[in-house]
Coordinates of C-alpha atoms in Angstrom, one line a residue:
X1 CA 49.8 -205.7 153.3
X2 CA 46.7 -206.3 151.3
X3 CA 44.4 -209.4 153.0
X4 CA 46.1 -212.9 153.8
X5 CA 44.8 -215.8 151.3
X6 CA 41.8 -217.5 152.6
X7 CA 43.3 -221.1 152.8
X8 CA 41.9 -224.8 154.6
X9 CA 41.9 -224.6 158.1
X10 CA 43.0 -227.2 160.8
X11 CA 42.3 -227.7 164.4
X12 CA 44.3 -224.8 166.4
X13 CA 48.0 -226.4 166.2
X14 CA 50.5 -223.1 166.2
X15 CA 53.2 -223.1 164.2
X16 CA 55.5 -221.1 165.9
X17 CA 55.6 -222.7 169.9
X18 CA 58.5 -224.3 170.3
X19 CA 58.6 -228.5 169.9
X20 CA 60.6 -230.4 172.6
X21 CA 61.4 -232.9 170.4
X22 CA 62.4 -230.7 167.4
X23 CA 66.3 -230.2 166.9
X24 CA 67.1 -226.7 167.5
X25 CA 69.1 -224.8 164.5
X26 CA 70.9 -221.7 164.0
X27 CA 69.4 -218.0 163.9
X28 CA 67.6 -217.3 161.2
X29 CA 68.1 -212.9 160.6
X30 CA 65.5 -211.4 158.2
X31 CA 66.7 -207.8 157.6
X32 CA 63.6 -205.9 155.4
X33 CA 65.9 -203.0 155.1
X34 CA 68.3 -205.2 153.2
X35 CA 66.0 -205.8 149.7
X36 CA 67.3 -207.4 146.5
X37 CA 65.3 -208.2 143.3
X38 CA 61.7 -207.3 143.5
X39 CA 59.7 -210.2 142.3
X40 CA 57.6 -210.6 139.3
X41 CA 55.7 -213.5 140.0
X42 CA 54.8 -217.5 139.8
X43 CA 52.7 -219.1 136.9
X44 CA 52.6 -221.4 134.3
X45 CA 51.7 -222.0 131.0
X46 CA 48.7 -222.6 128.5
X47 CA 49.3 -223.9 125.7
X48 CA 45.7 -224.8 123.5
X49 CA 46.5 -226.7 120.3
X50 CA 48.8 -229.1 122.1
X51 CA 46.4 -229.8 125.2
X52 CA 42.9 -229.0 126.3
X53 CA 42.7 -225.5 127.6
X54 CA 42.1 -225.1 131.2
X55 CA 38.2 -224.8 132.1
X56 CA 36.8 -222.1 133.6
X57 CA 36.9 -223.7 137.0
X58 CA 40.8 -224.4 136.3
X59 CA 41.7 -221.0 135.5
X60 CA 40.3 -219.2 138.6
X61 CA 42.1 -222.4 140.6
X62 CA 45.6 -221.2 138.9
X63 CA 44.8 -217.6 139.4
X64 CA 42.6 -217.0 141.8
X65 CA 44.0 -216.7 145.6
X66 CA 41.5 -218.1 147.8
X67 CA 40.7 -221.2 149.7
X68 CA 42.2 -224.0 147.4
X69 CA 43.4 -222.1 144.7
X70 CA 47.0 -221.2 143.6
X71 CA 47.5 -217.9 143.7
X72 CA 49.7 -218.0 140.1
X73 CA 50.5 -214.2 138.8
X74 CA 52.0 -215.1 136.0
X75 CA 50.9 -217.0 132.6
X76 CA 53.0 -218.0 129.9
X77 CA 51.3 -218.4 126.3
X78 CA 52.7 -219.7 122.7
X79 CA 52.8 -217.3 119.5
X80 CA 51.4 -219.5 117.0
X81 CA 52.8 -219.7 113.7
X82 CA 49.2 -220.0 112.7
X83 CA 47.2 -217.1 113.1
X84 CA 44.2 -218.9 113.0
X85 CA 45.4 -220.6 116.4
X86 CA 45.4 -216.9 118.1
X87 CA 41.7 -217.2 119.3
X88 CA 42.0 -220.0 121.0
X89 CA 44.7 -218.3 124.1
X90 CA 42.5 -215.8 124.7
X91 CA 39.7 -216.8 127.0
X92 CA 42.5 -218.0 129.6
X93 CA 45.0 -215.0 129.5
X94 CA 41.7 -212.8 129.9
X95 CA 40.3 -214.4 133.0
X96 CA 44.4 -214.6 134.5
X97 CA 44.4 -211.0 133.9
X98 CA 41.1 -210.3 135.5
X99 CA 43.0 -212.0 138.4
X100 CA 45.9 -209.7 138.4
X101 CA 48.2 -211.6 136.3
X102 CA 51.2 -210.7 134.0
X103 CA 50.5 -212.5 130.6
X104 CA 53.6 -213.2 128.5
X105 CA 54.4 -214.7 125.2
X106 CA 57.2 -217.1 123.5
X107 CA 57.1 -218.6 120.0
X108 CA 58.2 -221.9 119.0
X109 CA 58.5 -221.6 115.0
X110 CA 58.2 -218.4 112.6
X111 CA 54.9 -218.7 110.1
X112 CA 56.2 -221.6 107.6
X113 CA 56.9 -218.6 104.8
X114 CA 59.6 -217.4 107.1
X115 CA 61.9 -220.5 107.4
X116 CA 64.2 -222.6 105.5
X117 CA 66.1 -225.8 106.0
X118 CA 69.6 -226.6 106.5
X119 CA 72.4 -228.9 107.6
X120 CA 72.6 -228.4 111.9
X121 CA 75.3 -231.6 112.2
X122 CA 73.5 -234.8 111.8
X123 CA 69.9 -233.1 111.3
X124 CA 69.6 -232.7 107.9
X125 CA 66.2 -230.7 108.2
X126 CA 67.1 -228.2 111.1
X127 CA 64.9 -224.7 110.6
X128 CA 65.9 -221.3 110.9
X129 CA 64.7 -218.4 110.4
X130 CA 65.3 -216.9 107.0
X131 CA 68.1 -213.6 106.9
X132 CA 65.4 -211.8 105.0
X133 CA 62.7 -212.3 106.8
X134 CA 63.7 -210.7 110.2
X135 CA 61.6 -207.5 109.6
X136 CA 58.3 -209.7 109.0
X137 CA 59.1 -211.9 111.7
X138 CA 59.2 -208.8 114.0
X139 CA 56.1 -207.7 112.7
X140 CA 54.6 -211.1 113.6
X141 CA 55.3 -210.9 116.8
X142 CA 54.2 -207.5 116.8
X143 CA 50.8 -208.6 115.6
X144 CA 50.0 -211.4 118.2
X145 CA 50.6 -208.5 120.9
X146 CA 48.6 -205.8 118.9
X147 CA 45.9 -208.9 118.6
X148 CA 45.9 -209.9 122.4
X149 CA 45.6 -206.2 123.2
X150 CA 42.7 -206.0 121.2
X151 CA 40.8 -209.0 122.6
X152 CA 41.5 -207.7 126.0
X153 CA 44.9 -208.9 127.5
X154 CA 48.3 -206.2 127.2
X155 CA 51.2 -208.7 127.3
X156 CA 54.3 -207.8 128.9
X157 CA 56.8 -209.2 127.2
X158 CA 57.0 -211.2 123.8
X159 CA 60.2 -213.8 123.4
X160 CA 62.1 -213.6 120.3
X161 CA 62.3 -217.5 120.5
X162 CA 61.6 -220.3 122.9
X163 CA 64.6 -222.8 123.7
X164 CA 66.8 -221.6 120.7
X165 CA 70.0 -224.1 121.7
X166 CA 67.5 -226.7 122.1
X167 CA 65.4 -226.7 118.7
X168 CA 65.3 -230.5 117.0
X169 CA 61.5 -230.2 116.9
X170 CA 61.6 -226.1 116.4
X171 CA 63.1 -223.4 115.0
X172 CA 67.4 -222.7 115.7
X173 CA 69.1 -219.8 116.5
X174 CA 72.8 -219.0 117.2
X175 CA 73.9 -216.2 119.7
X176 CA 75.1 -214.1 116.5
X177 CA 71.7 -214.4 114.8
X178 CA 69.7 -213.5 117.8
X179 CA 72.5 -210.9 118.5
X180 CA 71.4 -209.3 115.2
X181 CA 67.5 -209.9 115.3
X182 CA 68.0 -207.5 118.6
X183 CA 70.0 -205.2 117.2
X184 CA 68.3 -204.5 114.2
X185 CA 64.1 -205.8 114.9
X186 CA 63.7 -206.0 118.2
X187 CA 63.0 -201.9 118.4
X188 CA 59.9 -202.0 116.2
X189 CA 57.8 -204.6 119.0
X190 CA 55.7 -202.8 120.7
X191 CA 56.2 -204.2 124.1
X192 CA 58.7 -206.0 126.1
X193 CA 61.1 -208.3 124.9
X194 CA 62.5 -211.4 126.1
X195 CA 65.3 -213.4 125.2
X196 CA 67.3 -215.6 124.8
X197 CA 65.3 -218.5 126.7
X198 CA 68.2 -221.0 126.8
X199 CA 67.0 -224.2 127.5
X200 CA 69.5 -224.8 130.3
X201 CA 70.4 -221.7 131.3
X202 CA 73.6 -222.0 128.9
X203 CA 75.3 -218.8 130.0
X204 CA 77.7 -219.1 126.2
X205 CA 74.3 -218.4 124.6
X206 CA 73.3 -215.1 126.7
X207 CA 77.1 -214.1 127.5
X208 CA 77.0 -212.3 123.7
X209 CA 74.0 -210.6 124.6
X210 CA 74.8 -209.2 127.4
X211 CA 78.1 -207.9 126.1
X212 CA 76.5 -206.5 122.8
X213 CA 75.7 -203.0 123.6
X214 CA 73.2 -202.8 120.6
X215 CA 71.3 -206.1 121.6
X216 CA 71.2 -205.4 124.9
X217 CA 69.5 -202.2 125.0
X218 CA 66.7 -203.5 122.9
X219 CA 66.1 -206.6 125.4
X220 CA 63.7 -206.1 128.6
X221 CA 63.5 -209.2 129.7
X222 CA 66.7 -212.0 130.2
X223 CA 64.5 -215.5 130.1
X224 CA 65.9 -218.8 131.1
X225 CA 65.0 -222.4 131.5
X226 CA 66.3 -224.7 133.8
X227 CA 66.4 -228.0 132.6
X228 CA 68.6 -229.9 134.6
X229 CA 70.7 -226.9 135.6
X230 CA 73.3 -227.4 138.4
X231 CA 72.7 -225.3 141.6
X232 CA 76.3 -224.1 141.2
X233 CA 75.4 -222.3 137.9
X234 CA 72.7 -220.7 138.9
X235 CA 74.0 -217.1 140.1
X236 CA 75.0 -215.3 136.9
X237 CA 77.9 -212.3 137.5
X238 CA 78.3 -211.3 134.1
X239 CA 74.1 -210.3 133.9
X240 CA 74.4 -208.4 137.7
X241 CA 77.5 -206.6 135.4
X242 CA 75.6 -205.7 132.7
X243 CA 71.9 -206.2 133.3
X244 CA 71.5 -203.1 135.1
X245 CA 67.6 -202.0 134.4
X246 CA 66.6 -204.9 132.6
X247 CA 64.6 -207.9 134.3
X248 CA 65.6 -211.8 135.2
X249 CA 63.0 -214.5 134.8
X250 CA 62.4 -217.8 134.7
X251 CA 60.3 -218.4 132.0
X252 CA 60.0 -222.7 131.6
X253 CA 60.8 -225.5 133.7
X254 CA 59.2 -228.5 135.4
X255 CA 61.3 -230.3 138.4
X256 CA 62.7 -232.7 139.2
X257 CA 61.0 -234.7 136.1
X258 CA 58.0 -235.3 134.2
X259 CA 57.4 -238.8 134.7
X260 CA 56.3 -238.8 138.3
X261 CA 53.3 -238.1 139.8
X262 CA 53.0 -234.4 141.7
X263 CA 51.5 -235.6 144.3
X264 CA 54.9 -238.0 145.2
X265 CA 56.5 -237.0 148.9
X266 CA 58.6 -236.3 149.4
X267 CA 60.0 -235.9 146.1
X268 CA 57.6 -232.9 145.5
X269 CA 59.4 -231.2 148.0
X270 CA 62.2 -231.0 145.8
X271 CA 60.1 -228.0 144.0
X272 CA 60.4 -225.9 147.2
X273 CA 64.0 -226.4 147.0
X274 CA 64.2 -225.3 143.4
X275 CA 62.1 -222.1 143.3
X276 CA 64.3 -220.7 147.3
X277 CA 67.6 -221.5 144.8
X278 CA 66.1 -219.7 141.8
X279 CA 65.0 -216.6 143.9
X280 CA 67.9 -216.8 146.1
X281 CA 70.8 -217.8 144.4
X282 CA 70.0 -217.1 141.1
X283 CA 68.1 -213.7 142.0
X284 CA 65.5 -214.5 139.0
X285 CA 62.3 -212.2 139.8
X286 CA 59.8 -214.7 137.9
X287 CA 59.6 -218.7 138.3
X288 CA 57.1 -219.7 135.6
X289 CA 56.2 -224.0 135.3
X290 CA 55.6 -225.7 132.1
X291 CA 51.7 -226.6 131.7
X292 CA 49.8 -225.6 134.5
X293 CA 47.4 -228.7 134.8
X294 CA 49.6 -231.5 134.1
X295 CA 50.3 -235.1 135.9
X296 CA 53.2 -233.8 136.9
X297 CA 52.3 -230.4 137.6
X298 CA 50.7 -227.6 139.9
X299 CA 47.2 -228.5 138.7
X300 CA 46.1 -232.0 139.0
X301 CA 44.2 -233.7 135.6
X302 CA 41.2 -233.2 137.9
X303 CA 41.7 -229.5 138.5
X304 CA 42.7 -230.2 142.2
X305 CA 45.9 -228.6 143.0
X306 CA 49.0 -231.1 143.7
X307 CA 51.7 -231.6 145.9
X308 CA 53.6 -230.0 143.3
X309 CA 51.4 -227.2 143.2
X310 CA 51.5 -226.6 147.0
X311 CA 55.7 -226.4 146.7
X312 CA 54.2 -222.9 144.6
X313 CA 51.8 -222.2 146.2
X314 CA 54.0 -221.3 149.6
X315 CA 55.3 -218.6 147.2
X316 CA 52.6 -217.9 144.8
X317 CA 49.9 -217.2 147.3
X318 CA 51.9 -215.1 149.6
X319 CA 54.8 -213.4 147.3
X320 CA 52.7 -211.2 145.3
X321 CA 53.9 -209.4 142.5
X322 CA 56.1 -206.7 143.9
X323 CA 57.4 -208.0 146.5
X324 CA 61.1 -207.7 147.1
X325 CA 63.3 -210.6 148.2
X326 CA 64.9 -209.3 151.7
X327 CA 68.1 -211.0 153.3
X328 CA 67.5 -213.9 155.4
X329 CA 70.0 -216.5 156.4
X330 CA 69.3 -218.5 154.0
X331 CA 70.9 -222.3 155.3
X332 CA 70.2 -222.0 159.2
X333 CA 71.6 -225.9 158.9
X334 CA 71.9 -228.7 156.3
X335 CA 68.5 -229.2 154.5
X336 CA 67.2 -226.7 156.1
X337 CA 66.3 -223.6 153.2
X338 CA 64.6 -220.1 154.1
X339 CA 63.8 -217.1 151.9
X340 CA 62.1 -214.0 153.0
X341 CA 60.2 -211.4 151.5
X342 CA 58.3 -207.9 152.3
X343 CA 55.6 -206.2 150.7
X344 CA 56.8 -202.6 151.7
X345 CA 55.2 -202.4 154.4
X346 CA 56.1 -204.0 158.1
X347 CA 54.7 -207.3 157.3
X348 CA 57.4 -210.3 156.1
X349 CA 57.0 -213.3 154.2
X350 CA 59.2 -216.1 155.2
X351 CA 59.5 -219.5 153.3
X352 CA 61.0 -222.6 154.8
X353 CA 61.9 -225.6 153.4
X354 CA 62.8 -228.4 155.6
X355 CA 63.6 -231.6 153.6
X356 CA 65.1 -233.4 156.6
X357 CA 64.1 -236.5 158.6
X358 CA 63.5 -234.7 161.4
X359 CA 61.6 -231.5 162.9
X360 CA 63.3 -228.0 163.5
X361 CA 63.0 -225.9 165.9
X362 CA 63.7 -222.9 164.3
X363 CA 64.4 -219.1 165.8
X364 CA 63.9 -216.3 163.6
X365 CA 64.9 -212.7 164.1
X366 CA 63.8 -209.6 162.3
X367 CA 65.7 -206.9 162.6
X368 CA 64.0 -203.7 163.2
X369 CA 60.4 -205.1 163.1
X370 CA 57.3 -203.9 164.5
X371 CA 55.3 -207.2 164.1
X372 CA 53.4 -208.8 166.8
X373 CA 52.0 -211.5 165.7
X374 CA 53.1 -214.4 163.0
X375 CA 51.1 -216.6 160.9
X376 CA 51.4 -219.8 159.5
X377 CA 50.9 -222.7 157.1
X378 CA 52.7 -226.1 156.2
X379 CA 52.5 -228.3 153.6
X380 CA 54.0 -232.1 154.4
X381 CA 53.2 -235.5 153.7
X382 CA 49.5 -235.4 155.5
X383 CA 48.6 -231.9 155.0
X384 CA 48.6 -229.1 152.1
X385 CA 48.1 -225.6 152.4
X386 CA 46.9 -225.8 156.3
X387 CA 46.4 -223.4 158.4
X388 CA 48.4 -223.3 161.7
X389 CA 46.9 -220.4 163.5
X390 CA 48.8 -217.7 164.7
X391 CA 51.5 -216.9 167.7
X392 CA 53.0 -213.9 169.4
X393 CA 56.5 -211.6 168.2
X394 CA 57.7 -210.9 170.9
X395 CA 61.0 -208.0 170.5
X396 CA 61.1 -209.3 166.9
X397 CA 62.0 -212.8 167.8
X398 CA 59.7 -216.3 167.4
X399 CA 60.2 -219.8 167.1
X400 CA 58.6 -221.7 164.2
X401 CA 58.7 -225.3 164.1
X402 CA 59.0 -226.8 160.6
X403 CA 58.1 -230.4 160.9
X404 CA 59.8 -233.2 158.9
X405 CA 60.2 -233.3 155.4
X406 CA 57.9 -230.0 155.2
X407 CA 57.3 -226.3 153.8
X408 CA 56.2 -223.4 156.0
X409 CA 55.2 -220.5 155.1
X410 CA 54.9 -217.6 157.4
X411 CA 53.6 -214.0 157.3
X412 CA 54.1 -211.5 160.3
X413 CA 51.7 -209.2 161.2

């Protein structure tokens, strides 16, 4: 395993003795040998005509991985209709890549020349994409990743359209259209593609996709949002079917609202819940936020990172692109949520998220490991990102205590 994140330090408190007045909970067993989907990473997005772009002080906090930063691997970027807009992406997606980062792409309208107007119920303006025009749009999108790739940033993946069920203020698409626009276009881009980036994760509008032969083996890349979508949707049978070689990722999404300040506990901890049941349930290898430096998001107006930002961080700065998810018991008791994750190599990464009242106690297993040691940190209402110093494996077996209303991240050595 490559260096552990340099992150704030506090006086020598261990986070894995055990607490006398910490409830005890079930067994947690972390199996390496058992991996699922390897993960992709955590970011955010840029987007530079509707705010300001981050500052060069902001972008190595969201990429960079050392002492207050957020470790993201992942940005997300627009595809302007307007080509003169371009420029302005690229000093950010170049310094996230000098980072390490996976850049991708999603556009919210065609160029103007490529859309008509019609009747979508009661919105008498609704856009689409013209029939004729699917070759040119494909050659658009074509064009922003040939003119990233020039100015220094290789995307991985484009979208064919962002939020396409969820369009008043963009451009609509049905299941059949984008069916076709795979089918037929989607084989001249010259890098990944994404799709169908369902604002809710609306399985109806990926279903046809996934059982279109022809679509499906010109998609890379199955993005969703999840806006408000139920835990209980969240696993997806039909795409572990038929998805064989192609990718899972969730490309938008801030939770549980935009209204709220991040830095609100312990409603913030609510974002550690989401991203263990988006890698966990829903087995997506990518969890991507809307704007990176937001009120409401990772990266405070100021640049400091938030409360918000540190529910990432626990993953971000620790799960690093290609990782694999490994089986861990994943509800040791109620409120109580654990992922955990292994670089290859004999060190784990294990994620709690404790939103009870109370402190845990909690014993952890791993089966078949060779650590000796275990590290930690804990983010709860008083501290973010700190340091707990280190404790002893002893036969694979330690006892982490997860206080109240906290996350804990630990790494085995």
């Amino acid at each position: 395993m490559s260096a552990l994140p340099v992150l704030a330090a506090a006086p020598p408190a261990v986070g894995a003795t055990r607490a006398p007045s910490a409830a005890a909970a079930a067994e947690v067993i972390v199996d390496p040998s058992a991996r699922r989907q390897t993960i992709r990473g955590f970011g955010g997005m840029n987007h530079t005509v509707w705010i300001n772009d981050l500052t060069p002080a902001q972008r190595d906090t969201a990429f960079g991985n050392g002492e207050g930063q957020l470790g993201f691997s992942v940005l997300r970027i627009p595809v302007h209709e307007d080509r003169a807009s371009w420029s302005g992406e690229v000093a950010t997606a170049r310094r996230a890549v000098e980072h390490g980062a996976t850049v991708i792409a999603s556009p919210w309208n065609p160029p103007a020349q490529m859309v008509e107007t019609f009747v979508r119920g009661d919105q008498s303006d609704a856009r689409r994409l013209r029939y004729d025009m699917y070759g040119a749009y494909a050659q658009h999108l074509n064009d922003f990743h040939r003119f990233m790739r020039d100015n220094g940033v290789n995307l991985y993946a484009v979208s064919v359209q962002n939020e396409p069920d969820y369009a008043h203020e963009w451009t609509w698409w049905t299941p059949n259209e984008m069916i076709r626009f795979l089918r037929e276009n989607a084989g001249s881009i010259e890098t990944r593609v994404i799709a169908p980036e369902s604002f809710q994760y609306v399985k109806g509008f990926s279903d046809p996709i996934l059982n279109d032969a022809g679509a499906l083996a010109n998609l890379d890349v199955l993005g969703a949002h999840l806006y408000g979508t139920q835990y209980q949707n969240f696993p997806y049978p039909l795409f572990k079917q038929r998805g064989q070689g192609k990718e899972l990722w969730m490309t938008e999404v801030y939770h549980p609202n935009s209204s709220d300040s991040a830095d609100l506990w312990p409603q913030a901890l609510d974002v550690g819940e989401h991203i263990h049941h988006a890698l966990v349930d829903a087995e997506f290898q990518a969890y991507v936020w809307w704007y990176i430096r937001r009120s409401y998001g990772p990266m405070r107006e100021d640049g400091r990172i938030s409360k918000r930002g540190a529910g990432m961080a626990h993953f971000s700065k620790f799960v690093r692109p290609g990782y694999a998810r490994i089986d861990a018991t994943p509800t040791p008791q109620s409120n109580l949520y654990v992922s955990a994750y292994s670089g290859g190599g004999s060190a784990v990464v294990i994620v709690a998220v404790n939103k009870g009242a109370s402190p845990v106690s909690q014993p952890f297993t791993l089966v078949n490991s060779a650590s000796s040691s275990v590290s930690s940190w804990v983010t709860d209402a008083n501290r973010t990102l700190t340091s707990r110093g280190a404790s002893t494996v002893s036969n694979g077996s330690f006892t982490g205590e997860l206080p109240a209303r906290s996350l804990t991240t630990f790494v085995t050595g």
